[in-house]
PDB file of C-alpha atoms and ligand atoms in Angstrom:
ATOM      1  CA  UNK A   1     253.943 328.190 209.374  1.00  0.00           C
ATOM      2  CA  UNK A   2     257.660 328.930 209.189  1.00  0.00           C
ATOM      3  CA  UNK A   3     259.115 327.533 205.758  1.00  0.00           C
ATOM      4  CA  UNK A   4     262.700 327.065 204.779  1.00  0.00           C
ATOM      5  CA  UNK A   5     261.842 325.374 201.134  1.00  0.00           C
ATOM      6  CA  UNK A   6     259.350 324.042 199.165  1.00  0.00           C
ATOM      7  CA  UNK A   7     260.678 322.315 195.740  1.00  0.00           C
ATOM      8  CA  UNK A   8     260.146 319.783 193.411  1.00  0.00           C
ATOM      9  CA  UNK A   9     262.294 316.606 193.264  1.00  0.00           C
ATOM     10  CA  UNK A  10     263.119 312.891 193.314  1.00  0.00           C
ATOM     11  CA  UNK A  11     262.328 310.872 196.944  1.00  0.00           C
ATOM     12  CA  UNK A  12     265.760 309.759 197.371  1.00  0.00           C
ATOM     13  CA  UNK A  13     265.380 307.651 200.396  1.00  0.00           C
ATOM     14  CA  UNK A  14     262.830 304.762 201.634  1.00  0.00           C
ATOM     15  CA  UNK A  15     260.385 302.832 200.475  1.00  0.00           C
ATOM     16  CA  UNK A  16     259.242 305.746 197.926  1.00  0.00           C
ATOM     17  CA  UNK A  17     262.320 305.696 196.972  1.00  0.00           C
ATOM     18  CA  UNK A  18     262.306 307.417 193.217  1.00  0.00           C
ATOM     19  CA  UNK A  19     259.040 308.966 193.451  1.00  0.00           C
ATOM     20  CA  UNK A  20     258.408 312.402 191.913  1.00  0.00           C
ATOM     21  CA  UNK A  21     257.251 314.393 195.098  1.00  0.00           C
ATOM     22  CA  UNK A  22     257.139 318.062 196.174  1.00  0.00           C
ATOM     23  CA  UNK A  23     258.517 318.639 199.849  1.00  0.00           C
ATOM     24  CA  UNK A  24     257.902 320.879 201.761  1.00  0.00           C
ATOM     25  CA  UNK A  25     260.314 321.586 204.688  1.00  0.00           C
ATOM     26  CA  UNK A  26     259.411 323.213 207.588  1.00  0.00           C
ATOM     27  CA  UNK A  27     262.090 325.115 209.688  1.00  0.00           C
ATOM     28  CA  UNK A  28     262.938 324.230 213.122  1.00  0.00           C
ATOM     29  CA  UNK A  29     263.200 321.309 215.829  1.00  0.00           C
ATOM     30  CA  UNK A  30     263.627 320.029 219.067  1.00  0.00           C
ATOM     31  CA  UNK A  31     266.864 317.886 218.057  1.00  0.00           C
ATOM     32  CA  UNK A  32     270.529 319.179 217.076  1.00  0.00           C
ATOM     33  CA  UNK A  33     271.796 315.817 215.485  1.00  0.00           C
ATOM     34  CA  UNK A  34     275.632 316.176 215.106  1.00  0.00           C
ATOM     35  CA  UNK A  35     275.406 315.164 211.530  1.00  0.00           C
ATOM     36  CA  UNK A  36     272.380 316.709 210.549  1.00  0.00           C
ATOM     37  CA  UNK A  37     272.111 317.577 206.820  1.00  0.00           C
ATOM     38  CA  UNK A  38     269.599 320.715 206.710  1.00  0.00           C
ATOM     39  CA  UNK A  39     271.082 322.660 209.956  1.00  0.00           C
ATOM     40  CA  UNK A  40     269.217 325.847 208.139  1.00  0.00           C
ATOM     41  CA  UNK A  41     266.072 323.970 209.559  1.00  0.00           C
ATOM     42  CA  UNK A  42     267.861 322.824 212.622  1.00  0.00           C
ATOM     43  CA  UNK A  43     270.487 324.784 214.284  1.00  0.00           C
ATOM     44  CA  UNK A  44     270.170 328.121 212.766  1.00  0.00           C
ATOM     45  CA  UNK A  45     266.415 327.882 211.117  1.00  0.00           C
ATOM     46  CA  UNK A  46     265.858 330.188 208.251  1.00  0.00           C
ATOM     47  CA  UNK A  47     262.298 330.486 207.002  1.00  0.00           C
ATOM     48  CA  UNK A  48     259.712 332.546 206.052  1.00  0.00           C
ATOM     49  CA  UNK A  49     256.346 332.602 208.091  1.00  0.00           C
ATOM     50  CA  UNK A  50     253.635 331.579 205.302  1.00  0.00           C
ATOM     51  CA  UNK A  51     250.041 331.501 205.284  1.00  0.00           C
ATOM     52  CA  UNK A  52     248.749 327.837 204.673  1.00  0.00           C
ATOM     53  CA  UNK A  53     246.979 328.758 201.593  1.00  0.00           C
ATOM     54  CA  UNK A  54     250.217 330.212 199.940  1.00  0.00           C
ATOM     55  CA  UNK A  55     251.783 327.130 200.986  1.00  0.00           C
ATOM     56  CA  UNK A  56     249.335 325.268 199.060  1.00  0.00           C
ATOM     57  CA  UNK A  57     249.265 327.243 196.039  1.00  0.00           C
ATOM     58  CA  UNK A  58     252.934 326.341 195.474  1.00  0.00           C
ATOM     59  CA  UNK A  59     252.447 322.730 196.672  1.00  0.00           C
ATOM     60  CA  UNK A  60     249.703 322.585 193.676  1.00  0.00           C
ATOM     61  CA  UNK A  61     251.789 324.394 190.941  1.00  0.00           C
ATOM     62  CA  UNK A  62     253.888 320.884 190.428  1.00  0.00           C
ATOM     63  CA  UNK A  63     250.934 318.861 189.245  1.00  0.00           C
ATOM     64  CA  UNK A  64     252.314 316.031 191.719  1.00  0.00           C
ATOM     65  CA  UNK A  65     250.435 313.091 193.534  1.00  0.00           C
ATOM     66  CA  UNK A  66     252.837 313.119 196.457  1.00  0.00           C
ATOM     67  CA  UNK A  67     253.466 315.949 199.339  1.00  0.00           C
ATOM     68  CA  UNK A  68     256.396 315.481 201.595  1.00  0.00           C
ATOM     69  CA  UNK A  69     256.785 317.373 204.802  1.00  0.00           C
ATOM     70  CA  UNK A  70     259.836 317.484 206.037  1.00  0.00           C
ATOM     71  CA  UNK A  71     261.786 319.587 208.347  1.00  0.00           C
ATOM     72  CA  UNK A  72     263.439 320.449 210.890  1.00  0.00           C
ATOM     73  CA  UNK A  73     260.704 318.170 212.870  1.00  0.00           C
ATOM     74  CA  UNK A  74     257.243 319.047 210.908  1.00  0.00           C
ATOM     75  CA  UNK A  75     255.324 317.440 214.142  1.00  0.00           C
ATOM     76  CA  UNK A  76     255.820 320.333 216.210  1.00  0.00           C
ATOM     77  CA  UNK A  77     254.629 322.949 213.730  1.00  0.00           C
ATOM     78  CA  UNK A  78     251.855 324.683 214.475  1.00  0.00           C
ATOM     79  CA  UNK A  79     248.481 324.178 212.334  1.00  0.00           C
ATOM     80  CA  UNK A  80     250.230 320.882 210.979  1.00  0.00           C
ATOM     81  CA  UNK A  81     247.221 318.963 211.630  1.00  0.00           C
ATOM     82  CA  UNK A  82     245.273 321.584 209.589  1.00  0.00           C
ATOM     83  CA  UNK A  83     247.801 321.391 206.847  1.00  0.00           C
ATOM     84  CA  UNK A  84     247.662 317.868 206.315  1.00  0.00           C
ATOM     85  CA  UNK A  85     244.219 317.803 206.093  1.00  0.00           C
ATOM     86  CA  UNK A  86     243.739 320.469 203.743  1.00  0.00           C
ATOM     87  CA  UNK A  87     246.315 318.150 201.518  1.00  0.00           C
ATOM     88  CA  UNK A  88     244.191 314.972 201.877  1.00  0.00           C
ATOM     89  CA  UNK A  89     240.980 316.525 200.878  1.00  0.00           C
ATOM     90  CA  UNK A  90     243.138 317.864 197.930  1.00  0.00           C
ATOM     91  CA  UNK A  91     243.777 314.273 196.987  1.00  0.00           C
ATOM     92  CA  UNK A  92     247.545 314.439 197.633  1.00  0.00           C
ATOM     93  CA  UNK A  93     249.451 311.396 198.844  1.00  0.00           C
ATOM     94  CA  UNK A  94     251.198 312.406 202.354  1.00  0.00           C
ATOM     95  CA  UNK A  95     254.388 311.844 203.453  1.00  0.00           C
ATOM     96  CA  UNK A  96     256.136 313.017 206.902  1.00  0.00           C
ATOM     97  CA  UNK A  97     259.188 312.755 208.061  1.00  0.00           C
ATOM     98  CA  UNK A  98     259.592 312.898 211.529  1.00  0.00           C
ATOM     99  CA  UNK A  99     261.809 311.668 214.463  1.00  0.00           C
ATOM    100  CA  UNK A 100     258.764 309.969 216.393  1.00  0.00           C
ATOM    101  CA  UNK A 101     259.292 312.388 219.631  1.00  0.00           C
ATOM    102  CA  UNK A 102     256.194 314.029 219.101  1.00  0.00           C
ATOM    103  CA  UNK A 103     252.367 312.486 218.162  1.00  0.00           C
ATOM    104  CA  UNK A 104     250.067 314.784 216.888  1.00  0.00           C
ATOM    105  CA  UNK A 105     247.241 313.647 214.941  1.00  0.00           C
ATOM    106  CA  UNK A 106     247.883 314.708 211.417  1.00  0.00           C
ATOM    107  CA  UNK A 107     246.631 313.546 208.172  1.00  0.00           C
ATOM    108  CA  UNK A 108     249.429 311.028 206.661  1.00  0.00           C
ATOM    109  CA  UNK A 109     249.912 308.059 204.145  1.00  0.00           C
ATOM    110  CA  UNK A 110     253.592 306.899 205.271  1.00  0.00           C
ATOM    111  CA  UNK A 111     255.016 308.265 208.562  1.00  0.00           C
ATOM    112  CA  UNK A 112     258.597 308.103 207.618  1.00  0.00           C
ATOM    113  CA  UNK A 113     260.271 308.518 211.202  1.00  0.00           C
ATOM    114  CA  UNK A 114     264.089 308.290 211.642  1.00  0.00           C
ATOM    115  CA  UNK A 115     264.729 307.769 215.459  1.00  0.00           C
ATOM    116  CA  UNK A 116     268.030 308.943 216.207  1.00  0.00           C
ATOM    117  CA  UNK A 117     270.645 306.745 217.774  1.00  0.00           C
ATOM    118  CA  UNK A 118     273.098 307.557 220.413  1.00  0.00           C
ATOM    119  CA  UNK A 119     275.680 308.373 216.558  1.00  0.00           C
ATOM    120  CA  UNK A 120     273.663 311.550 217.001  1.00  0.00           C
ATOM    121  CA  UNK A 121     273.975 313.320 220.401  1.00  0.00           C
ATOM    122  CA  UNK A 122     276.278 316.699 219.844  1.00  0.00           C
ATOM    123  CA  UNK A 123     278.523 316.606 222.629  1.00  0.00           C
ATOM    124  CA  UNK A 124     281.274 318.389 220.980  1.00  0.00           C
ATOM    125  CA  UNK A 125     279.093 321.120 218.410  1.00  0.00           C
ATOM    126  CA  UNK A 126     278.870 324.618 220.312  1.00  0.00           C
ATOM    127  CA  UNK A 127     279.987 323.265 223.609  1.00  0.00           C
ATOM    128  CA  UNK A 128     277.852 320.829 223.846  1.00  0.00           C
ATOM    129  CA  UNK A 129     275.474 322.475 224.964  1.00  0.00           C
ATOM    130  CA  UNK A 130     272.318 320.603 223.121  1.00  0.00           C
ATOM    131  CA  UNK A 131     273.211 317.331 224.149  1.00  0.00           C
ATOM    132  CA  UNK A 132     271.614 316.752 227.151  1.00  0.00           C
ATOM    133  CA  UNK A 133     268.090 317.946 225.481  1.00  0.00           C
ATOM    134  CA  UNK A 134     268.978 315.794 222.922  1.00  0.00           C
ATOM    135  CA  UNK A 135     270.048 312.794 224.774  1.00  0.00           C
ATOM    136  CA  UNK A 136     266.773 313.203 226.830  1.00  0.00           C
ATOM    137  CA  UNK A 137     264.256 313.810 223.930  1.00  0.00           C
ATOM    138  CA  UNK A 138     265.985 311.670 221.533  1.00  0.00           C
ATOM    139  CA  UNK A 139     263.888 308.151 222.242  1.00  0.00           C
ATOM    140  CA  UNK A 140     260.124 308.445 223.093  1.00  0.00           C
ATOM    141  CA  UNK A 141     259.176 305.425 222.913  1.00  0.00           C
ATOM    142  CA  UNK A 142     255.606 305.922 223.951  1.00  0.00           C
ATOM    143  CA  UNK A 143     255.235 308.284 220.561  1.00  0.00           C
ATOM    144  CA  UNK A 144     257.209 305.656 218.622  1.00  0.00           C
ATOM    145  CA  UNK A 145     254.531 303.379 219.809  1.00  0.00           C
ATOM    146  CA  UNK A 146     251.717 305.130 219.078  1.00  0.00           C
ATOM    147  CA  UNK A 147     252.525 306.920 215.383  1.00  0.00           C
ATOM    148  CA  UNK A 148     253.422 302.975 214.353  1.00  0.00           C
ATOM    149  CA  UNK A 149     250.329 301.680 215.787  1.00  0.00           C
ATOM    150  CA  UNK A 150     248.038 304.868 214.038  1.00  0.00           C
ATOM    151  CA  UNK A 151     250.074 305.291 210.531  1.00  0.00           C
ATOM    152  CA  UNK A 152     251.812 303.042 207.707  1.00  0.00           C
ATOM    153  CA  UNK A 153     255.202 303.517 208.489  1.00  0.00           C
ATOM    154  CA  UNK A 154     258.654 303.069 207.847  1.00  0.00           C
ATOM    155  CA  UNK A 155     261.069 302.955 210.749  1.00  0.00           C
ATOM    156  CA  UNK A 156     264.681 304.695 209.024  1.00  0.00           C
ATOM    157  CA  UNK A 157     267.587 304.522 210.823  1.00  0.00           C
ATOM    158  CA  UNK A 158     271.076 306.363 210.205  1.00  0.00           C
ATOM    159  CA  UNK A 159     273.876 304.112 210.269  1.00  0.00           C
ATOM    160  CA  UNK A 160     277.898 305.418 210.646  1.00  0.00           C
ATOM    161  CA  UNK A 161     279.054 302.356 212.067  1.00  0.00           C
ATOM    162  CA  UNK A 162     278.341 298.344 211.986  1.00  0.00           C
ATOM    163  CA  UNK A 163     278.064 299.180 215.705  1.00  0.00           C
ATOM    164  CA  UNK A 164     275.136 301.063 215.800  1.00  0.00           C
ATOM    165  CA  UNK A 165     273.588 298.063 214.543  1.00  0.00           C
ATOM    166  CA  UNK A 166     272.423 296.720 218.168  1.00  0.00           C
ATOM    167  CA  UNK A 167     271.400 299.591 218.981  1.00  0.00           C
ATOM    168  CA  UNK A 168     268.784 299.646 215.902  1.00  0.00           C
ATOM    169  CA  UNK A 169     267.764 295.513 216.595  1.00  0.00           C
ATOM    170  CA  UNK A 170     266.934 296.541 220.333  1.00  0.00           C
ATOM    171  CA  UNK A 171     264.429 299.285 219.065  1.00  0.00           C
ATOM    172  CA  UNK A 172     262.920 297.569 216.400  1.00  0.00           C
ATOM    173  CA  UNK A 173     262.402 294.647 219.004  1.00  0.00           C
ATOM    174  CA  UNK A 174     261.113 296.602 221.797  1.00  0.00           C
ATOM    175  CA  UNK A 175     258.622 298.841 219.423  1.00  0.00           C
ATOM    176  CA  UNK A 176     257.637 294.953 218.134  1.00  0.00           C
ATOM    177  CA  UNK A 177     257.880 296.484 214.701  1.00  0.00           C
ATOM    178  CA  UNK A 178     257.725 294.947 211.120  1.00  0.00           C
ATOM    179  CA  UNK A 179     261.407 294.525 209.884  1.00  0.00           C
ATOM    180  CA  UNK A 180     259.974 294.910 206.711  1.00  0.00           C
ATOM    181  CA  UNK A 181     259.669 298.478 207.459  1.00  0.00           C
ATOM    182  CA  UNK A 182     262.444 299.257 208.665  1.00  0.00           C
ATOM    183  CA  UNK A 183     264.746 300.892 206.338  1.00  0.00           C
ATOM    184  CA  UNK A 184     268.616 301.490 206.877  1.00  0.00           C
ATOM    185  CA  UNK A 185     270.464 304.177 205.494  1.00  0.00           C
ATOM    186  CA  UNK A 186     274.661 305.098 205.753  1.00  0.00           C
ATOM    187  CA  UNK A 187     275.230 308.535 207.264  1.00  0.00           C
ATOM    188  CA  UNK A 188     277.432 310.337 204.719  1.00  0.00           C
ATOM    189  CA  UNK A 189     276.801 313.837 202.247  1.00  0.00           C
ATOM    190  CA  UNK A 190     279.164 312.625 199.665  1.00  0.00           C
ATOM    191  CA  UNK A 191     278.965 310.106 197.301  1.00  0.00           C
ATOM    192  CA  UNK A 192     282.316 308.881 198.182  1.00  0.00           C
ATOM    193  CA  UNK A 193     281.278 308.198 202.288  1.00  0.00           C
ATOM    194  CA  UNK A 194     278.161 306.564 201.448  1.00  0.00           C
ATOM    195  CA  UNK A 195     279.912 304.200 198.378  1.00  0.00           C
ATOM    196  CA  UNK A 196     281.871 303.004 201.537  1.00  0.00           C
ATOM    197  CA  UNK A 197     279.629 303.032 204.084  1.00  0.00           C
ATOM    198  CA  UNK A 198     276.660 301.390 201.595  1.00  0.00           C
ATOM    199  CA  UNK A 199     278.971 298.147 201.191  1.00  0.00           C
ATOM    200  CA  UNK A 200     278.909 297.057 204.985  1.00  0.00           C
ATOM    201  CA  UNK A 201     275.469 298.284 205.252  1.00  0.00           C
ATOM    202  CA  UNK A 202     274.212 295.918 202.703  1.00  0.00           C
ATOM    203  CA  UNK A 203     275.773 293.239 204.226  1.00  0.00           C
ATOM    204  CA  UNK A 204     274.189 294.270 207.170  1.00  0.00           C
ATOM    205  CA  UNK A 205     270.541 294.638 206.041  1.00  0.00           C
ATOM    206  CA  UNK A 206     270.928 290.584 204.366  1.00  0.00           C
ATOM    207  CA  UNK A 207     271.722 289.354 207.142  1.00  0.00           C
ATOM    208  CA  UNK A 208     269.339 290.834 209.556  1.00  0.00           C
ATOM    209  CA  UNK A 209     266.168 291.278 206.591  1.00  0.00           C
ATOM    210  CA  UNK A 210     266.097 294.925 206.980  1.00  0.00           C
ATOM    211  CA  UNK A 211     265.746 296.778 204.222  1.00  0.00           C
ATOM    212  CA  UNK A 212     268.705 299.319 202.805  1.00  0.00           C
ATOM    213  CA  UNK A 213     267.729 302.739 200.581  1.00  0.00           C
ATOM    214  CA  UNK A 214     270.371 304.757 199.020  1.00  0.00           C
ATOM    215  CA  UNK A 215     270.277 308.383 199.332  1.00  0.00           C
ATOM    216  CA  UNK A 216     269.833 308.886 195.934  1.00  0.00           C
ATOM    217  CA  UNK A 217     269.614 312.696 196.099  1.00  0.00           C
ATOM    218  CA  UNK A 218     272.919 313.268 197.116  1.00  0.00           C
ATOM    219  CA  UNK A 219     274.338 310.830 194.060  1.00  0.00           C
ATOM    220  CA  UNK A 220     272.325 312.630 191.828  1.00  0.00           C
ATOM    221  CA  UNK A 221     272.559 316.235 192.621  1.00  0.00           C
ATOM    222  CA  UNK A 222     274.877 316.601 195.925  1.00  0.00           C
ATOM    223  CA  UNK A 223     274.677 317.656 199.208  1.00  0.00           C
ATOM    224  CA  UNK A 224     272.512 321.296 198.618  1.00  0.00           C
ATOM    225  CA  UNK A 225     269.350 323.048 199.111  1.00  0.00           C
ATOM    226  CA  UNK A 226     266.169 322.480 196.845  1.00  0.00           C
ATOM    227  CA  UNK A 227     266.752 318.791 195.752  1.00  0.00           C
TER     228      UNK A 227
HETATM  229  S1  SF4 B 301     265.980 315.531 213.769  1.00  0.00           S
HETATM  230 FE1  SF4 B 301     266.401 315.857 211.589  1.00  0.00          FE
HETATM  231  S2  SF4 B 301     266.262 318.095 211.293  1.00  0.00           S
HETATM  232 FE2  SF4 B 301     266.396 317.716 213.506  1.00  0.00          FE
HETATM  233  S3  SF4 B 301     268.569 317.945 213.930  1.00  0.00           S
HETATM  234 FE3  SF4 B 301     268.189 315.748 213.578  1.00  0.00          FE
HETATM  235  S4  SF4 B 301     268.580 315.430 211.378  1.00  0.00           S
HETATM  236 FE4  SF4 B 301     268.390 317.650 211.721  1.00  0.00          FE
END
């Protein structure tokens, strides 16, 4: 399984928002968000190839309750399924955090999965060249359908504009999901663009009963590897 991290640290967004977790970040995926914050698991994936029990040995070397796999896009990782179950049996509580464009059946206590709005497509990064995959993989809704209807979930959206905001209300409403699980979050990797951005966006989430997480991570430690 190709790795780019595995560390110890502080959930920074969603409804586990402050727990003490180990993640585990698998490298690579089938998006190229514009904006995306770990391009070393994205665009240019760096990694190691690890054996799942070496994985687990440093998963189990923190002494924590929760595991969360995060990428890149952890559902189209090879032996995920196995992972995952190795973890439960283990005891661990499992996180993933996913984009919802691919269902496999994995082990899992929250499926955190961030559809990605239209904010996302790259059409100016590297030619454009990645945004008609991404335009066309983007939305599944069948797999959106299905990982809500198998998993506890949280539906997180990143927000840049009070735009987007229609975008986010047809989803939820054609998925038929709980707005109590859906979680909004500002696009930003500085304290500074997410102070601003977090103002509207609270607004935002009163009115329409959605929830709003910080990205507490990047106030605490910034915008870098291992946190
Ligand atoms: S889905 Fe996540 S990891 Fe993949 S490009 Fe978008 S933000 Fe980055």
């Amino acid at each position: 399984m190709k790795i780019s991290e595995i560390f110890y640290s502080i959930q920074g967004e969603g409804m586990l928002l402050g727990t003490p977790s180990v993640f585990v970040r698998t490298s690579g995926c089938n998006l190229r968000c514009h904006w995306c914050d770990t391009p070393y698991a994205s665009w240019k994936p760096e990694g190691e190839d690890l054996y799942l029990g070496s994985i687990l040995a440093e998963v189990r070397r923190y002494w924590a309750d929760y595991v969360v796999i995060t990428g890149g896009e952890p559902m189209i990782v090879k032996d995920m399924v196995r992972f995952t179950q190795q973890l439960k049996t283990l005891g661990f509580h499992i996180t993933i955090e996913t984009a919802g464009t691919v269902f496999e059946p994995v082990d899992c206590d929250l499926m955190s999965i961030s559809p990605k709005l239209s904010n996302s497509t790259p059409t100016t990064i590297e030619g454009g060249r990645w945004a008609a995959q991404h335009e066309r993989l983007r939305i599944q809704p069948e797999v959106l359908k299905k990982l809500i209807s198998a998993y506890p979930y949280q539906l997180k959206f990143v927000v840049e504009e009070p735009g987007d905001i229609a975008e986010i209300r047809s989803l939820v409403d054609d998925l038929n999901a709980d707005r109590r699980r859906v979680v909004l979050m500002a696009e930003g990797t500085d304290s500074e663009t997410l102070h601003e951005r977090s103002l509207w966006l609270a607004d935002i989430c009163r009115e329409e009963k959605y929830r709003f997480t910080p990205r507490l991570h990047i106030d605490l430690y910034g915008n870098r590897r291992g946190v």
